[in-house]
Short mmCIF file of C-alpha atoms in Angstrom, two decimals:
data_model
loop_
_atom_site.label_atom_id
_atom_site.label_comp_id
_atom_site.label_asym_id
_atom_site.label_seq_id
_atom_site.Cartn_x
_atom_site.Cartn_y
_atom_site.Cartn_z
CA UNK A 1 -21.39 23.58 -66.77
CA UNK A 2 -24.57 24.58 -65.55
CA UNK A 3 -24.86 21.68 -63.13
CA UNK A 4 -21.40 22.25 -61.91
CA UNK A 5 -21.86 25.70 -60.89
CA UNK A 6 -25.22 24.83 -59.02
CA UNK A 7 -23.49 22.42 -57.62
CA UNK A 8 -21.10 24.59 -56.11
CA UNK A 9 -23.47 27.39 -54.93
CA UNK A 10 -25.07 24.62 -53.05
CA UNK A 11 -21.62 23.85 -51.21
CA UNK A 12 -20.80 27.30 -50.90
CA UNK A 13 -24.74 27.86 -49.38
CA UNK A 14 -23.52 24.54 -47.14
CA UNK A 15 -20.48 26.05 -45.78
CA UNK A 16 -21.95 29.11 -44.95
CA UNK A 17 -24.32 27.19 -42.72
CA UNK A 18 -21.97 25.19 -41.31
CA UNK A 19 -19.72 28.48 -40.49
CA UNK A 20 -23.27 30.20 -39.26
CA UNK A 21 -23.87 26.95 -36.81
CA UNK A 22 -20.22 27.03 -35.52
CA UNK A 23 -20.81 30.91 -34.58
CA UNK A 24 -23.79 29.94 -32.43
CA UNK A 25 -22.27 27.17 -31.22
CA UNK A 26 -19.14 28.35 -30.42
CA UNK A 27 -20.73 30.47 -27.42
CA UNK A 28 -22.64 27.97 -26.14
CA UNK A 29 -19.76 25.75 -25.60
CA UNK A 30 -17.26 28.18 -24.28
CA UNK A 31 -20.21 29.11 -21.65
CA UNK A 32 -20.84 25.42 -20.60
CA UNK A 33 -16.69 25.17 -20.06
CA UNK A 34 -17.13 28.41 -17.82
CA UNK A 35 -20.46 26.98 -16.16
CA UNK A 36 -18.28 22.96 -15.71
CA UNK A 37 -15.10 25.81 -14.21
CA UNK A 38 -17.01 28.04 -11.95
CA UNK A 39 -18.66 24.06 -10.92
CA UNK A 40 -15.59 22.65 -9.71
CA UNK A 41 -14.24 26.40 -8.11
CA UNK A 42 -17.72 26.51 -6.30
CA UNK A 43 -16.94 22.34 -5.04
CA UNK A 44 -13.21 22.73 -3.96
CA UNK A 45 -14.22 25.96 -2.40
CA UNK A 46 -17.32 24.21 0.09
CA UNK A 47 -14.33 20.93 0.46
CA UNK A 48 -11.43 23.53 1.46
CA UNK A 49 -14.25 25.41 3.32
CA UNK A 50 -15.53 22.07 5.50
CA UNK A 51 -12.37 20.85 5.10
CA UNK A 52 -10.92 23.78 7.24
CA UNK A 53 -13.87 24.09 9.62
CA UNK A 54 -13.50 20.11 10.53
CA UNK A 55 -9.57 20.51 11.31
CA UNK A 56 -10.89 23.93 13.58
CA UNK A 57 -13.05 22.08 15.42
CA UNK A 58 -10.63 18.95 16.27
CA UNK A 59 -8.09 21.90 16.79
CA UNK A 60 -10.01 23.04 19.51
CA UNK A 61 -11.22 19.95 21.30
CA UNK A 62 -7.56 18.69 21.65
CA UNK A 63 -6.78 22.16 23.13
CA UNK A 64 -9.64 21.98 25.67
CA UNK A 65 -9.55 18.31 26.71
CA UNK A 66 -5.57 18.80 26.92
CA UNK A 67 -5.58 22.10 28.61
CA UNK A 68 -8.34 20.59 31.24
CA UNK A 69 -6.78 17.13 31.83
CA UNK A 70 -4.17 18.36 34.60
CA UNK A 71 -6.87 20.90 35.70
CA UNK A 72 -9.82 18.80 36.22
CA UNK A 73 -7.32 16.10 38.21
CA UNK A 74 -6.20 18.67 40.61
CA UNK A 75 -9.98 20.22 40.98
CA UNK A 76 -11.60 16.59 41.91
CA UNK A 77 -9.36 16.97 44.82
CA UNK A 78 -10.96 17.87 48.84
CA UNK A 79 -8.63 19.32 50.94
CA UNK A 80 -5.86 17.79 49.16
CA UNK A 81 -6.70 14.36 49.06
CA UNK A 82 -9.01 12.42 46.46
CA UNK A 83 -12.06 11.40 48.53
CA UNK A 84 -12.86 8.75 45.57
CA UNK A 85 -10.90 6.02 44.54
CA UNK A 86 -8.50 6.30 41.80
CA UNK A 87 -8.67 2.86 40.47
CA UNK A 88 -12.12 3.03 40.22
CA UNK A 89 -11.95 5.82 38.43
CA UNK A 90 -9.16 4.87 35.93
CA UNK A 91 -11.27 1.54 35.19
CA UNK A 92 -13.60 3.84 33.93
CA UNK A 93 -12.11 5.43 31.79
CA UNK A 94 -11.18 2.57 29.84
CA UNK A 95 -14.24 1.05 30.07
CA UNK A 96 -15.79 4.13 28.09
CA UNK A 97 -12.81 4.04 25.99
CA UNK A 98 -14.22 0.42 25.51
CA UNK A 99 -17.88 1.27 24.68
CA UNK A 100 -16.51 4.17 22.16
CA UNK A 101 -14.41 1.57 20.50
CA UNK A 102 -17.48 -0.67 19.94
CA UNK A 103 -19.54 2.24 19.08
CA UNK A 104 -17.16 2.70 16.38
CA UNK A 105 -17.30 -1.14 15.25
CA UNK A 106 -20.98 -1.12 15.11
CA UNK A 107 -21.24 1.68 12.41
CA UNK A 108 -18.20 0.22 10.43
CA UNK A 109 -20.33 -3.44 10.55
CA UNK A 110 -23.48 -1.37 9.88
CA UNK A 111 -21.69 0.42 6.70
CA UNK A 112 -19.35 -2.54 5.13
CA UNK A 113 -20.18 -5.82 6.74
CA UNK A 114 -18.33 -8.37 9.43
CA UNK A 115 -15.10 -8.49 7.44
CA UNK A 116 -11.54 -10.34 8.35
CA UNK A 117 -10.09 -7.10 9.35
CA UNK A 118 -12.94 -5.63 11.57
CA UNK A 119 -14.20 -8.78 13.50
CA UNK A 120 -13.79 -8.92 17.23
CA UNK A 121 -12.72 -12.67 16.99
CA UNK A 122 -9.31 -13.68 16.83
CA UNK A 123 -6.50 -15.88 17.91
CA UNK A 124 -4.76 -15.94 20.96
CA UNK A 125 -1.26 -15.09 19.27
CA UNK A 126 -3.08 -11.63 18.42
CA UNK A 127 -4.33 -11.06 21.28
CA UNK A 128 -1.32 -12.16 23.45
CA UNK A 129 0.50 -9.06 22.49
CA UNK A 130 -1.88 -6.26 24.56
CA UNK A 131 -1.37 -7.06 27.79
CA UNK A 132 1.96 -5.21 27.51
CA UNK A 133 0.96 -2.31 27.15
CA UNK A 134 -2.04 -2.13 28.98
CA UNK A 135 0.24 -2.93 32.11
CA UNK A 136 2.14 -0.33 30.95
CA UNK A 137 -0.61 2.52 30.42
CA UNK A 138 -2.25 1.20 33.75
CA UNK A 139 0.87 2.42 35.75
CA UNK A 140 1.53 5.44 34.34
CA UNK A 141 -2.45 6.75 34.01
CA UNK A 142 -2.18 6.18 37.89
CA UNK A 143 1.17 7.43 38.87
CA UNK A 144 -0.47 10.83 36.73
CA UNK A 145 -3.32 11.30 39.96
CA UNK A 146 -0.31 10.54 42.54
CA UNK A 147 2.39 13.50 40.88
CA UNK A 148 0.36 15.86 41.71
CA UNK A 149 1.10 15.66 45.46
CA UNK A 150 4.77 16.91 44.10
CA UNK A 151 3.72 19.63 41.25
CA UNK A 152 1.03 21.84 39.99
CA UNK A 153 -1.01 21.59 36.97
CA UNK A 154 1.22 23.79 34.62
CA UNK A 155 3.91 21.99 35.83
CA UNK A 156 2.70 18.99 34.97
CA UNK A 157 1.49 20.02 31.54
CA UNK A 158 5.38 21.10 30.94
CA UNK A 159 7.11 18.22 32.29
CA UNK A 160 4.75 15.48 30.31
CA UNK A 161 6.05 16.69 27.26
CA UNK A 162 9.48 14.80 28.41
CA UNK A 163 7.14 11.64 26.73
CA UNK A 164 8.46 12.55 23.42
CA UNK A 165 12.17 12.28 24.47
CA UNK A 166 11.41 8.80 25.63
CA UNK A 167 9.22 8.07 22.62
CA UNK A 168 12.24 9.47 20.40
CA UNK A 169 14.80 7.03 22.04
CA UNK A 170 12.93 4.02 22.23
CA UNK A 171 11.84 4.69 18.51
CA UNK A 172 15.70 4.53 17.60
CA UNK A 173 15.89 1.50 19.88
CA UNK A 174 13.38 -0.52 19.46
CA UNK A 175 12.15 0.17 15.75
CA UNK A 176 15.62 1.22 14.45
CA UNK A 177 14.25 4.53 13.41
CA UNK A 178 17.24 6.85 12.65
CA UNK A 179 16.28 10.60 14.20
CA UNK A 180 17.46 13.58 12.79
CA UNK A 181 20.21 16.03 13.92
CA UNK A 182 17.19 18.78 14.18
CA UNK A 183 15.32 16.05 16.72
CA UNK A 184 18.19 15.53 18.92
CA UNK A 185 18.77 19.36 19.18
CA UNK A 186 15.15 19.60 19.90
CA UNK A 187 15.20 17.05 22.76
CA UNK A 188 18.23 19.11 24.30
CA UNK A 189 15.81 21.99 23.59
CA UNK A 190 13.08 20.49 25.51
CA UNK A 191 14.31 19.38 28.72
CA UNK A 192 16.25 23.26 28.82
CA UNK A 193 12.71 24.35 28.73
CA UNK A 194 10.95 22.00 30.84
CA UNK A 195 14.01 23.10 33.75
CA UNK A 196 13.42 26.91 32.77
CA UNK A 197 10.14 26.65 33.42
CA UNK A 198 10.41 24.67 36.92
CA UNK A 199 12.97 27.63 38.56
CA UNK A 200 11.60 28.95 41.44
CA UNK A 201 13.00 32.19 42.49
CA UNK A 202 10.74 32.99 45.48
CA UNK A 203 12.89 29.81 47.57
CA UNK A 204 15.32 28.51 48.66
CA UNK A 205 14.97 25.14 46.34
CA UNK A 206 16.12 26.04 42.90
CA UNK A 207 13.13 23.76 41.21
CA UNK A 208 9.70 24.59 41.85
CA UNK A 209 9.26 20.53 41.89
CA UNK A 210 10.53 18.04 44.33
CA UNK A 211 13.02 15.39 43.57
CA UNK A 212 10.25 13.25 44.24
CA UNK A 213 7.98 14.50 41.59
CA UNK A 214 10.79 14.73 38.63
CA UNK A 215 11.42 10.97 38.90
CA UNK A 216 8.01 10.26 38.79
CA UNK A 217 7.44 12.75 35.46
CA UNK A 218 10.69 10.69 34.16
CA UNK A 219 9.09 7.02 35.06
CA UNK A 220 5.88 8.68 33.37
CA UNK A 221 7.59 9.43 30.48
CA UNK A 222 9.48 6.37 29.98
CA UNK A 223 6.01 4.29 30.62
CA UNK A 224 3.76 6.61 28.04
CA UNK A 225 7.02 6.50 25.24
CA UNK A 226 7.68 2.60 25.58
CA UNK A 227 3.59 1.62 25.80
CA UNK A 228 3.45 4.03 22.65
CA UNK A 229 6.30 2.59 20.74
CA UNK A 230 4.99 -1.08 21.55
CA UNK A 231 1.73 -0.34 20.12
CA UNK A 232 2.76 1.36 17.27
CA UNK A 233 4.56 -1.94 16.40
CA UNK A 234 1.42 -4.15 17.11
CA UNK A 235 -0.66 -1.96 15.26
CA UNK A 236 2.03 -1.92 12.27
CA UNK A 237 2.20 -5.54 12.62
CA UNK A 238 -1.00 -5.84 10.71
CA UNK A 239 -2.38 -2.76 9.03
CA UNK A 240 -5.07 -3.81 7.53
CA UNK A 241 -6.76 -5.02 11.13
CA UNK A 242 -9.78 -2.15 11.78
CA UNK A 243 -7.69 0.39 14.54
CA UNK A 244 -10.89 -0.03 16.34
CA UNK A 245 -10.83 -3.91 16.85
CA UNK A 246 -7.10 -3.31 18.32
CA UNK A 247 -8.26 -0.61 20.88
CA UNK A 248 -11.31 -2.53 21.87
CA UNK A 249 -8.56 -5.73 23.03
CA UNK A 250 -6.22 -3.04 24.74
CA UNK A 251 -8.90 -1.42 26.59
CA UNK A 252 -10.38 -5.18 27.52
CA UNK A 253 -6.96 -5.79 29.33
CA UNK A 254 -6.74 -2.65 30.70
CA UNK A 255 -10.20 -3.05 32.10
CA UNK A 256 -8.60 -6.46 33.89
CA UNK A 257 -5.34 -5.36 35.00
CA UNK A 258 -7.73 -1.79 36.49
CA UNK A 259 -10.10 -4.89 37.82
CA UNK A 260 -7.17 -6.17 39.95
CA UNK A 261 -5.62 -2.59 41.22
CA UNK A 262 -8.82 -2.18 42.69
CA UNK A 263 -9.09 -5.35 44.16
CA UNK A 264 -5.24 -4.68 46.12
CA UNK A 265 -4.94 -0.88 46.69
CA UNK A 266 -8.98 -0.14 47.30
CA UNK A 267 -10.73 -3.49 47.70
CA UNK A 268 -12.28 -2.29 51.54
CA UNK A 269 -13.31 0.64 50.08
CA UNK A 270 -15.24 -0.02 47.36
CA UNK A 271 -16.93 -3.11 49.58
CA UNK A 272 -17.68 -0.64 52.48
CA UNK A 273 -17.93 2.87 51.04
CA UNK A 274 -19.30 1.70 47.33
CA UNK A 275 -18.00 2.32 43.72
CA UNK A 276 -19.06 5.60 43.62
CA UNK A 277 -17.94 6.90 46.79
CA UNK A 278 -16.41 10.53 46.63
CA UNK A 279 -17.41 11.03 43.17
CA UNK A 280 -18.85 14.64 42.02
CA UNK A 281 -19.87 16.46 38.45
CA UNK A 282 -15.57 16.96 38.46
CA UNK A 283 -14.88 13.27 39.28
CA UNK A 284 -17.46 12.81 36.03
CA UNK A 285 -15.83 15.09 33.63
CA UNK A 286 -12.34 14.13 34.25
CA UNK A 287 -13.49 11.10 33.33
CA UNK A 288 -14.78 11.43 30.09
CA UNK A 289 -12.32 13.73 29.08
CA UNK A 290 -9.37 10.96 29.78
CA UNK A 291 -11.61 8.66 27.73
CA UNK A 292 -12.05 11.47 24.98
CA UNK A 293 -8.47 12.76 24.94
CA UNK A 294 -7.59 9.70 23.38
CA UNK A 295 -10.58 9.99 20.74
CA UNK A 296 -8.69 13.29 19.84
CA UNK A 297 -5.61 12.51 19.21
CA UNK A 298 -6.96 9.77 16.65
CA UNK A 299 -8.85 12.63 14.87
CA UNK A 300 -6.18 14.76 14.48
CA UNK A 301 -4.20 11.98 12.77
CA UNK A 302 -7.00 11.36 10.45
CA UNK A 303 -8.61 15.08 9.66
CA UNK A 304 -5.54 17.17 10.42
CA UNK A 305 -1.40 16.58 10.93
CA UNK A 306 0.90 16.84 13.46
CA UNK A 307 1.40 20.73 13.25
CA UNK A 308 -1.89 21.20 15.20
CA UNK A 309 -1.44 18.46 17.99
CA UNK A 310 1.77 20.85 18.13
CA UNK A 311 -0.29 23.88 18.40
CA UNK A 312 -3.09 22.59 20.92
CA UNK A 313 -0.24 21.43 23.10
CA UNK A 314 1.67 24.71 23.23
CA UNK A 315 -1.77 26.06 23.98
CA UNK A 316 -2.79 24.31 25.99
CA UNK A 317 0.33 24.36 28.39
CA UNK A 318 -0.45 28.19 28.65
CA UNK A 319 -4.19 27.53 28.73
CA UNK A 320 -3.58 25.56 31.92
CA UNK A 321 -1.39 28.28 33.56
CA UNK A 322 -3.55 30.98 32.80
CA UNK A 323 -7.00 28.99 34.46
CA UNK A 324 -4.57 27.50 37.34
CA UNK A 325 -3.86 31.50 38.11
CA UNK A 326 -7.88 31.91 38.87
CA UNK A 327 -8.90 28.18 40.13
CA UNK A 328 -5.72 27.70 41.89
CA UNK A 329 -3.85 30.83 42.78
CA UNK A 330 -1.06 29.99 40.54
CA UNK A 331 1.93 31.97 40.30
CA UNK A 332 2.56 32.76 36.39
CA UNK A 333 6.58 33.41 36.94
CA UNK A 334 8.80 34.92 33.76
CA UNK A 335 10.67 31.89 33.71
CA UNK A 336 7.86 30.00 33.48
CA UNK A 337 6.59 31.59 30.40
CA UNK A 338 10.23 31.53 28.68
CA UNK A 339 10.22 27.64 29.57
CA UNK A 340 7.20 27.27 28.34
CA UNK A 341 8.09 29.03 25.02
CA UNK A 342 10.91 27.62 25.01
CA UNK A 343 9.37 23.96 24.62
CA UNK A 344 6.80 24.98 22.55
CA UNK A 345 9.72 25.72 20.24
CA UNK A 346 11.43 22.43 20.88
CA UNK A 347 8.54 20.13 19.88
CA UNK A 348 7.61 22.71 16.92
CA UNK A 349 11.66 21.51 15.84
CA UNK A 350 10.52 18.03 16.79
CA UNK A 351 8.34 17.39 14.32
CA UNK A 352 9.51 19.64 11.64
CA UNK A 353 12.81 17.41 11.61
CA UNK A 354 10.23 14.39 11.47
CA UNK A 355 8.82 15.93 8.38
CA UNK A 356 11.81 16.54 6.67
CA UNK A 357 13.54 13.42 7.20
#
């Protein structure tokens, strides 16, 4: 009896501790499960906070280098005329493009290794397929120095968005896509507001721009949508191929086919005058900011979404009229705002019906 009863004081004395230890270990683990919370708050709140200032930043370089494009074209101009030569000046662009491309390469190499999907060597089946477009993009990146004999830079920045009819179409065409009933309303939309914004109420013409120039926006458009489409389908072709390797061959051909438009339109030229001739600090930045433009676009596909390439090109179609007003003496008409606002709304529609397809 005696034993027994010692026995159980000693697991009574046992429990006790045990109960004691749990008390003072209770806190202690309710404050590390506060310290691991307030952790991961403190984490997601510096990745929402760089996360935010990164698609800010590409925000505003897509506004800029869109907004300036048009501008910087019609600024490298004397007296109306382009004292350089316009080939030379295109086959720079995607010779940078090029170099960026490579740039790009080296670091991936640098990070992961020569793999099958980022090498530069290939076959001639994979290759055979650029050509196509660069043809394609060589045309219309030169017809865009030659439309501006016809319209102004806000102009221009309105009718280019006419692209994304033609990309819409040839989508449906040539990749079968099915576009939504909010799409096709939106193209309606758009070319409402790219004619809004082109009346001219100050003449006798009805359209601010020519006949001349609204063919060439329209061959511009159909160009930029089918060259996009068919590389969209060679890039698709093979995903896992670096998107780096595949510029690098398109830029290589553009490079040749940019070789032999300056050997035909401005071969005497460059012989007599040199490369160079005509260029100025203008001439320079519109150059890199064709090349970089491109750069953007990627970005905002891989840090951001569509909404803000929506948002820096509304912006940047007002951006343009507003600086065209002080570099240029533009006009900034009422029905060029309402067209403006107007498309703005038609390729917000655009995409939304993309997303909820």
């Amino acid at each position: 009896m005696e034993y027994r009863k010692i026995k159980d004081e000693d697991e009574d004395r046992d429990a006790g501790v045990e109960e004691v230890g749990k008390s003072f270990l209770l806190p202690v683990a309710v404050a590390d499960n506060d310290l691991t919370s307030d952790g991961e708050t403190k984490i997601d709140g510096h990745r929402m906070k760089a996360k935010w200032k990164r698609k800010s930043i590409v925000t505003l370089a897509l506004t800029v280098l869109t907004s300036s494009q048009a501008i910087l074209i019609v600024w490298s101009k004397r007296a109306g005329k382009y004292e350089y030569s316009v080939t030379t000046a295109n086959f720079l662009v995607e010779t940078l493009k090029c170099a960026i491309s490579l740039v790009a390469l080296g670091r991936i190499w640098k990070k992961d290794g020569v793999t099958e999907d980022n090498r530069l060597t290939t076959t001639w089946d994979e290759v055979m397929v650029y050509p196509i477009p660069a043809a394609l993009y060589l045309v219309k990146n030169l017809l865009q120095y030659y439309i501006f004999a016809y319209v102004d830079a806000p102009g221009y920045q309105i009718l280019k968005n006419l692209n994304i009819i033609s990309t819409g179409v040839l989508y449906r065409i040539m990749l079968k896509k099915r576009l939504s009933e909010i799409q096709w309303a939106a193209f309606i939309l758009l070319t409402a507001g790219c004619t809004t914004a082109q009346l001219n109420s100050n003449s006798d013409h009805v359209l601010q721009t020519p006949f001349q120039g609204w063919v060439m926006a329209i061959v511009m458009a159909l160009l930029s949508g089918f060259a996009g489409v068919y590389t969209e389908a060679i890039i698709k072709k093979r995903p896992s191929r670096n998107i780096n390797v595949q510029n690098f061959w398109l830029y290589v051909f553009g490079m040749c086919f940019n070789t032999v438009a300056m050997l035909v339109q401005d071969f005497h030229a460059v012989i007599n005058k040199g490369f160079f001739h005509g260029y100025s600090f203008i001439t320079v930045l519109m150059i890199f900011n064709h090349a970089l433009s491109g750069i953007a676009v990627s970005m905002v596909m891989k840090y951001a979404d569509n909404i803000v390439k929506v948002y820096s090109t509304s912006v940047a179609m007002l951006l343009t009229a507003v600086v065209s007003v002080f570099l240029f003496g533009f006009h900034l008409s009422l029905a060029f705002f309402l067209g403006t606002v107007v498309v703005s709304v038609a390729i917000y529609l655009h995409s939304a019906g993309k997303i909820q397809r």
